[in-house]
């Protein structure tokens, strides 16, 4: 199988001491074969040296500093983020805007029944331990292998997320096409929180209190982690849906795609895969296919699936986000939807019947595989009974009553099932292409 291209030589830009954080001195690889250090690691080592000097200065002043500096806050704000507290952020997803106008929801609407106009995309930690080549955030956020900044109160974070989210929703009042009834609902309640905005949410030291607060407010939690923090995964309270990013199935490919900070990244990755198999609530493998980088070792992916035993597998073609010094990807690395679908079919076949292709959202170039146990009497149950989940979580929190993914599964509508003529687009919505030109429901 072909090897992935070499990691990009793009070093971290900006004021290293103010805008980028790294952690322990042994957190980076010392190089590959023959003791050579690639340009990516040289850049990271330079950042670490500058950061160490800054940390020494702060320690003399007493206590940890805030994660978000003034310059970083300015950069993130320019990109549309609303920085909350000293280390968190929220941003309005384009699918939220689209569904407010009746133009369709994201793949989570098709796969899991989420109303995109009541979904909030946020993170309690803007810092991450990877610098993935396909990250659409272009790496303005900090990096680090541990959380060593000031820690904000989780209730204040949820309050801040909702406050800033509602402000952004309110700004859409009067925008042509926005449906008044949906705007009212969106302003009335946040129903879902996608913890996938940027960074690594699981390293926030009070992540369990944060998730409890979401569930107390009857807000679902879709937690996405980069599979580098097995200890935090082990101690995590039940989420509505827990994801780990499976960005490559081999050590060399994972290093090239994720550009991790940890020298033992592969061991951590595998520990997280094994940890996922112990979780009783809904679990997901999330794969982002990048042509020529991580699409060659299907058998190795199948082995990881056997070990991790996820309930669901989301496979999405990488989205081209334009040229960036932070990533070497070009449009040629983006697979077509029919290629993603074919890859999923081969993976389902390799599972020996344990998984089948359940749904697709062509507009997102995303396909869903599900355990065949979610196919009940010929009907897929990939949607979620959210109110049932909150009741189950409350019982678990009160006296430890166990519950599983099966306990809050709900039927998937016919239009959301693989093979539907709408290719996962809700027929109640209106497809629009170009400058307001209406189009048929049958895909992109």
PDB file of N, CA and C in Angstrom, residues 107-171:
ATOM      1  N   UNK A 107     -25.581  16.549   8.435  1.00  0.00           N
ATOM      2  CA  UNK A 107     -25.695  15.091   8.467  1.00  0.00           C
ATOM      3  C   UNK A 107     -26.232  14.590   9.813  1.00  0.00           C
ATOM      4  N   UNK A 108     -25.997  15.355  10.905  1.00  0.00           N
ATOM      5  CA  UNK A 108     -26.500  14.914  12.212  1.00  0.00           C
ATOM      6  C   UNK A 108     -28.032  14.965  12.260  1.00  0.00           C
ATOM      7  N   UNK A 109     -28.630  15.814  11.443  1.00  0.00           N
ATOM      8  CA  UNK A 109     -30.093  15.830  11.322  1.00  0.00           C
ATOM      9  C   UNK A 109     -30.554  14.543  10.658  1.00  0.00           C
ATOM     10  N   UNK A 110     -29.881  14.154   9.593  1.00  0.00           N
ATOM     11  CA  UNK A 110     -30.254  12.946   8.859  1.00  0.00           C
ATOM     12  C   UNK A 110     -29.976  11.683   9.659  1.00  0.00           C
ATOM     13  N   UNK A 111     -28.798  11.611  10.270  1.00  0.00           N
ATOM     14  CA  UNK A 111     -28.388  10.388  10.974  1.00  0.00           C
ATOM     15  C   UNK A 111     -29.045  10.236  12.333  1.00  0.00           C
ATOM     16  N   UNK A 112     -29.212  11.365  13.083  1.00  0.00           N
ATOM     17  CA  UNK A 112     -29.561  11.271  14.501  1.00  0.00           C
ATOM     18  C   UNK A 112     -30.767  12.118  14.921  1.00  0.00           C
ATOM     19  N   UNK A 113     -31.388  12.819  13.992  1.00  0.00           N
ATOM     20  CA  UNK A 113     -32.597  13.560  14.320  1.00  0.00           C
ATOM     21  C   UNK A 113     -32.370  14.888  15.011  1.00  0.00           C
ATOM     22  N   UNK A 114     -31.194  15.468  14.862  1.00  0.00           N
ATOM     23  CA  UNK A 114     -30.904  16.767  15.462  1.00  0.00           C
ATOM     24  C   UNK A 114     -31.459  17.889  14.581  1.00  0.00           C
ATOM     25  N   UNK A 115     -32.163  18.827  15.203  1.00  0.00           N
ATOM     26  CA  UNK A 115     -32.601  20.024  14.483  1.00  0.00           C
ATOM     27  C   UNK A 115     -31.425  20.997  14.456  1.00  0.00           C
ATOM     28  N   UNK A 116     -30.856  21.213  13.292  1.00  0.00           N
ATOM     29  CA  UNK A 116     -29.625  22.005  13.191  1.00  0.00           C
ATOM     30  C   UNK A 116     -29.812  23.430  13.689  1.00  0.00           C
ATOM     31  N   UNK A 117     -31.018  23.968  13.594  1.00  0.00           N
ATOM     32  CA  UNK A 117     -31.219  25.356  14.023  1.00  0.00           C
ATOM     33  C   UNK A 117     -31.292  25.485  15.549  1.00  0.00           C
ATOM     34  N   UNK A 118     -31.277  24.351  16.253  1.00  0.00           N
ATOM     35  CA  UNK A 118     -31.224  24.377  17.715  1.00  0.00           C
ATOM     36  C   UNK A 118     -29.963  23.694  18.238  1.00  0.00           C
ATOM     37  N   UNK A 119     -28.956  23.624  17.382  1.00  0.00           N
ATOM     38  CA  UNK A 119     -27.683  22.997  17.734  1.00  0.00           C
ATOM     39  C   UNK A 119     -26.620  24.074  17.940  1.00  0.00           C
ATOM     40  N   UNK A 120     -25.825  23.899  18.983  1.00  0.00           N
ATOM     41  CA  UNK A 120     -24.772  24.853  19.343  1.00  0.00           C
ATOM     42  C   UNK A 120     -23.419  24.150  19.228  1.00  0.00           C
ATOM     43  N   UNK A 121     -22.522  24.719  18.443  1.00  0.00           N
ATOM     44  CA  UNK A 121     -21.190  24.136  18.277  1.00  0.00           C
ATOM     45  C   UNK A 121     -20.205  24.888  19.165  1.00  0.00           C
ATOM     46  N   UNK A 122     -19.556  24.157  20.072  1.00  0.00           N
ATOM     47  CA  UNK A 122     -18.733  24.813  21.077  1.00  0.00           C
ATOM     48  C   UNK A 122     -17.588  23.906  21.515  1.00  0.00           C
ATOM     49  N   UNK A 123     -16.668  24.470  22.296  1.00  0.00           N
ATOM     50  CA  UNK A 123     -15.599  23.688  22.918  1.00  0.00           C
ATOM     51  C   UNK A 123     -15.198  24.331  24.234  1.00  0.00           C
ATOM     52  N   UNK A 124     -14.997  23.519  25.282  1.00  0.00           N
ATOM     53  CA  UNK A 124     -14.492  24.063  26.545  1.00  0.00           C
ATOM     54  C   UNK A 124     -12.966  24.145  26.591  1.00  0.00           C
ATOM     55  N   UNK A 125     -12.313  23.726  25.510  1.00  0.00           N
ATOM     56  CA  UNK A 125     -10.857  23.859  25.421  1.00  0.00           C
ATOM     57  C   UNK A 125     -10.455  24.129  23.985  1.00  0.00           C
ATOM     58  N   UNK A 126      -9.942  25.334  23.740  1.00  0.00           N
ATOM     59  CA  UNK A 126      -9.476  25.679  22.399  1.00  0.00           C
ATOM     60  C   UNK A 126      -8.146  25.016  22.058  1.00  0.00           C
ATOM     61  N   UNK A 127      -7.460  24.459  23.064  1.00  0.00           N
ATOM     62  CA  UNK A 127      -6.159  23.821  22.842  1.00  0.00           C
ATOM     63  C   UNK A 127      -6.327  22.387  22.374  1.00  0.00           C
ATOM     64  N   UNK A 128      -5.373  21.924  21.575  1.00  0.00           N
ATOM     65  CA  UNK A 128      -5.420  20.566  21.028  1.00  0.00           C
ATOM     66  C   UNK A 128      -4.028  19.951  21.070  1.00  0.00           C
ATOM     67  N   UNK A 129      -3.969  18.612  21.047  1.00  0.00           N
ATOM     68  CA  UNK A 129      -2.689  17.909  21.072  1.00  0.00           C
ATOM     69  C   UNK A 129      -2.265  17.436  19.688  1.00  0.00           C
ATOM     70  N   UNK A 130      -3.037  17.793  18.667  1.00  0.00           N
ATOM     71  CA  UNK A 130      -2.715  17.438  17.287  1.00  0.00           C
ATOM     72  C   UNK A 130      -2.740  18.686  16.408  1.00  0.00           C
ATOM     73  N   UNK A 131      -2.138  18.554  15.220  1.00  0.00           N
ATOM     74  CA  UNK A 131      -2.208  19.602  14.206  1.00  0.00           C
ATOM     75  C   UNK A 131      -2.585  18.952  12.875  1.00  0.00           C
ATOM     76  N   UNK A 132      -3.788  18.397  12.839  1.00  0.00           N
ATOM     77  CA  UNK A 132      -4.227  17.570  11.715  1.00  0.00           C
ATOM     78  C   UNK A 132      -4.165  18.340  10.386  1.00  0.00           C
ATOM     79  N   UNK A 133      -3.763  17.639   9.348  1.00  0.00           N
ATOM     80  CA  UNK A 133      -3.606  18.290   8.047  1.00  0.00           C
ATOM     81  C   UNK A 133      -4.929  18.774   7.483  1.00  0.00           C
ATOM     82  N   UNK A 134      -6.042  18.137   7.896  1.00  0.00           N
ATOM     83  CA  UNK A 134      -7.333  18.526   7.340  1.00  0.00           C
ATOM     84  C   UNK A 134      -8.120  19.458   8.252  1.00  0.00           C
ATOM     85  N   UNK A 135      -7.513  19.925   9.322  1.00  0.00           N
ATOM     86  CA  UNK A 135      -8.237  20.794  10.252  1.00  0.00           C
ATOM     87  C   UNK A 135      -8.612  22.098   9.548  1.00  0.00           C
ATOM     88  N   UNK A 136      -9.904  22.392   9.492  1.00  0.00           N
ATOM     89  CA  UNK A 136     -10.357  23.596   8.781  1.00  0.00           C
ATOM     90  C   UNK A 136     -10.147  24.860   9.599  1.00  0.00           C
ATOM     91  N   UNK A 137      -9.639  24.707  10.849  1.00  0.00           N
ATOM     92  CA  UNK A 137      -9.424  25.887  11.678  1.00  0.00           C
ATOM     93  C   UNK A 137      -8.078  26.551  11.391  1.00  0.00           C
ATOM     94  N   UNK A 138      -7.253  25.888  10.550  1.00  0.00           N
ATOM     95  CA  UNK A 138      -5.962  26.454  10.130  1.00  0.00           C
ATOM     96  C   UNK A 138      -5.011  26.740  11.296  1.00  0.00           C
ATOM     97  N   UNK A 139      -5.251  26.071  12.450  1.00  0.00           N
ATOM     98  CA  UNK A 139      -4.264  26.040  13.532  1.00  0.00           C
ATOM     99  C   UNK A 139      -3.955  27.393  14.168  1.00  0.00           C
ATOM    100  N   UNK A 140      -4.935  28.245  14.254  1.00  0.00           N
ATOM    101  CA  UNK A 140      -4.745  29.458  15.037  1.00  0.00           C
ATOM    102  C   UNK A 140      -4.911  29.174  16.528  1.00  0.00           C
ATOM    103  N   UNK A 141      -5.554  28.042  16.852  1.00  0.00           N
ATOM    104  CA  UNK A 141      -5.762  27.697  18.255  1.00  0.00           C
ATOM    105  C   UNK A 141      -4.470  27.167  18.884  1.00  0.00           C
ATOM    106  N   UNK A 142      -4.347  27.220  20.220  1.00  0.00           N
ATOM    107  CA  UNK A 142      -3.135  26.727  20.880  1.00  0.00           C
ATOM    108  C   UNK A 142      -3.008  25.212  20.765  1.00  0.00           C
ATOM    109  N   UNK A 143      -1.797  24.709  21.007  1.00  0.00           N
ATOM    110  CA  UNK A 143      -1.575  23.274  21.078  1.00  0.00           C
ATOM    111  C   UNK A 143      -0.936  22.947  22.423  1.00  0.00           C
ATOM    112  N   UNK A 144      -1.146  21.723  22.897  1.00  0.00           N
ATOM    113  CA  UNK A 144      -0.577  21.334  24.176  1.00  0.00           C
ATOM    114  C   UNK A 144      -0.956  19.915  24.524  1.00  0.00           C
ATOM    115  N   UNK A 145      -0.162  19.280  25.355  1.00  0.00           N
ATOM    116  CA  UNK A 145      -0.422  17.897  25.749  1.00  0.00           C
ATOM    117  C   UNK A 145      -1.070  17.785  27.118  1.00  0.00           C
ATOM    118  N   UNK A 146      -1.339  18.906  27.756  1.00  0.00           N
ATOM    119  CA  UNK A 146      -2.073  18.895  29.019  1.00  0.00           C
ATOM    120  C   UNK A 146      -2.721  20.259  29.196  1.00  0.00           C
ATOM    121  N   UNK A 147      -3.668  20.330  30.105  1.00  0.00           N
ATOM    122  CA  UNK A 147      -4.352  21.599  30.369  1.00  0.00           C
ATOM    123  C   UNK A 147      -3.665  22.254  31.558  1.00  0.00           C
ATOM    124  N   UNK A 148      -2.930  23.344  31.297  1.00  0.00           N
ATOM    125  CA  UNK A 148      -2.188  23.983  32.377  1.00  0.00           C
ATOM    126  C   UNK A 148      -2.416  25.498  32.411  1.00  0.00           C
ATOM    127  N   UNK A 149      -3.635  25.853  32.095  1.00  0.00           N
ATOM    128  CA  UNK A 149      -4.045  27.248  32.138  1.00  0.00           C
ATOM    129  C   UNK A 149      -5.071  27.451  33.258  1.00  0.00           C
ATOM    130  N   UNK A 150      -5.518  28.662  33.430  1.00  0.00           N
ATOM    131  CA  UNK A 150      -6.621  28.917  34.355  1.00  0.00           C
ATOM    132  C   UNK A 150      -7.826  28.065  33.957  1.00  0.00           C
ATOM    133  N   UNK A 151      -8.587  27.618  34.957  1.00  0.00           N
ATOM    134  CA  UNK A 151      -9.747  26.763  34.695  1.00  0.00           C
ATOM    135  C   UNK A 151     -11.026  27.519  35.032  1.00  0.00           C
ATOM    136  N   UNK A 152     -11.873  27.707  34.023  1.00  0.00           N
ATOM    137  CA  UNK A 152     -13.134  28.415  34.225  1.00  0.00           C
ATOM    138  C   UNK A 152     -14.212  27.482  34.775  1.00  0.00           C
ATOM    139  N   UNK A 153     -15.193  28.059  35.451  1.00  0.00           N
ATOM    140  CA  UNK A 153     -16.297  27.304  36.027  1.00  0.00           C
ATOM    141  C   UNK A 153     -17.197  26.739  34.921  1.00  0.00           C
ATOM    142  N   UNK A 154     -17.566  25.457  34.989  1.00  0.00           N
ATOM    143  CA  UNK A 154     -18.367  24.855  33.912  1.00  0.00           C
ATOM    144  C   UNK A 154     -19.743  25.480  33.734  1.00  0.00           C
ATOM    145  N   UNK A 155     -20.400  25.859  34.836  1.00  0.00           N
ATOM    146  CA  UNK A 155     -21.710  26.489  34.700  1.00  0.00           C
ATOM    147  C   UNK A 155     -21.590  27.835  33.991  1.00  0.00           C
ATOM    148  N   UNK A 156     -20.529  28.576  34.335  1.00  0.00           N
ATOM    149  CA  UNK A 156     -20.311  29.857  33.669  1.00  0.00           C
ATOM    150  C   UNK A 156     -20.028  29.662  32.185  1.00  0.00           C
ATOM    151  N   UNK A 157     -19.355  28.560  31.843  1.00  0.00           N
ATOM    152  CA  UNK A 157     -19.097  28.283  30.434  1.00  0.00           C
ATOM    153  C   UNK A 157     -20.392  28.001  29.683  1.00  0.00           C
ATOM    154  N   UNK A 158     -21.245  27.140  30.241  1.00  0.00           N
ATOM    155  CA  UNK A 158     -22.508  26.828  29.558  1.00  0.00           C
ATOM    156  C   UNK A 158     -23.361  28.090  29.441  1.00  0.00           C
ATOM    157  N   UNK A 159     -23.412  28.892  30.512  1.00  0.00           N
ATOM    158  CA  UNK A 159     -24.132  30.169  30.444  1.00  0.00           C
ATOM    159  C   UNK A 159     -23.580  31.045  29.316  1.00  0.00           C
ATOM    160  N   UNK A 160     -22.236  31.130  29.246  1.00  0.00           N
ATOM    161  CA  UNK A 160     -21.594  31.957  28.231  1.00  0.00           C
ATOM    162  C   UNK A 160     -21.825  31.442  26.830  1.00  0.00           C
ATOM    163  N   UNK A 161     -21.778  30.121  26.656  1.00  0.00           N
ATOM    164  CA  UNK A 161     -22.039  29.535  25.340  1.00  0.00           C
ATOM    165  C   UNK A 161     -23.449  29.880  24.870  1.00  0.00           C
ATOM    166  N   UNK A 162     -24.416  29.668  25.750  1.00  0.00           N
ATOM    167  CA  UNK A 162     -25.799  29.945  25.363  1.00  0.00           C
ATOM    168  C   UNK A 162     -25.996  31.439  25.078  1.00  0.00           C
ATOM    169  N   UNK A 163     -25.429  32.281  25.916  1.00  0.00           N
ATOM    170  CA  UNK A 163     -25.573  33.732  25.724  1.00  0.00           C
ATOM    171  C   UNK A 163     -25.024  34.158  24.366  1.00  0.00           C
ATOM    172  N   UNK A 164     -23.813  33.734  24.037  1.00  0.00           N
ATOM    173  CA  UNK A 164     -23.201  34.132  22.766  1.00  0.00           C
ATOM    174  C   UNK A 164     -23.895  33.477  21.581  1.00  0.00           C
ATOM    175  N   UNK A 165     -24.329  32.229  21.764  1.00  0.00           N
ATOM    176  CA  UNK A 165     -25.055  31.538  20.698  1.00  0.00           C
ATOM    177  C   UNK A 165     -26.357  32.273  20.382  1.00  0.00           C
ATOM    178  N   UNK A 166     -27.106  32.640  21.406  1.00  0.00           N
ATOM    179  CA  UNK A 166     -28.362  33.348  21.181  1.00  0.00           C
ATOM    180  C   UNK A 166     -28.138  34.712  20.535  1.00  0.00           C
ATOM    181  N   UNK A 167     -27.046  35.372  20.889  1.00  0.00           N
ATOM    182  CA  UNK A 167     -26.722  36.652  20.244  1.00  0.00           C
ATOM    183  C   UNK A 167     -26.532  36.464  18.743  1.00  0.00           C
ATOM    184  N   UNK A 168     -25.810  35.411  18.361  1.00  0.00           N
ATOM    185  CA  UNK A 168     -25.564  35.153  16.941  1.00  0.00           C
ATOM    186  C   UNK A 168     -26.849  34.773  16.220  1.00  0.00           C
ATOM    187  N   UNK A 169     -27.720  34.016  16.898  1.00  0.00           N
ATOM    188  CA  UNK A 169     -29.017  33.670  16.310  1.00  0.00           C
ATOM    189  C   UNK A 169     -29.856  34.933  16.106  1.00  0.00           C
ATOM    190  N   UNK A 170     -29.864  35.808  17.108  1.00  0.00           N
ATOM    191  CA  UNK A 170     -30.673  37.032  17.041  1.00  0.00           C
ATOM    192  C   UNK A 170     -30.268  37.915  15.872  1.00  0.00           C
ATOM    193  N   UNK A 171     -28.973  37.882  15.526  1.00  0.00           N
ATOM    194  CA  UNK A 171     -28.486  38.695  14.417  1.00  0.00           C
ATOM    195  C   UNK A 171     -29.079  38.272  13.077  1.00  0.00           C
TER     196      UNK A 171
END
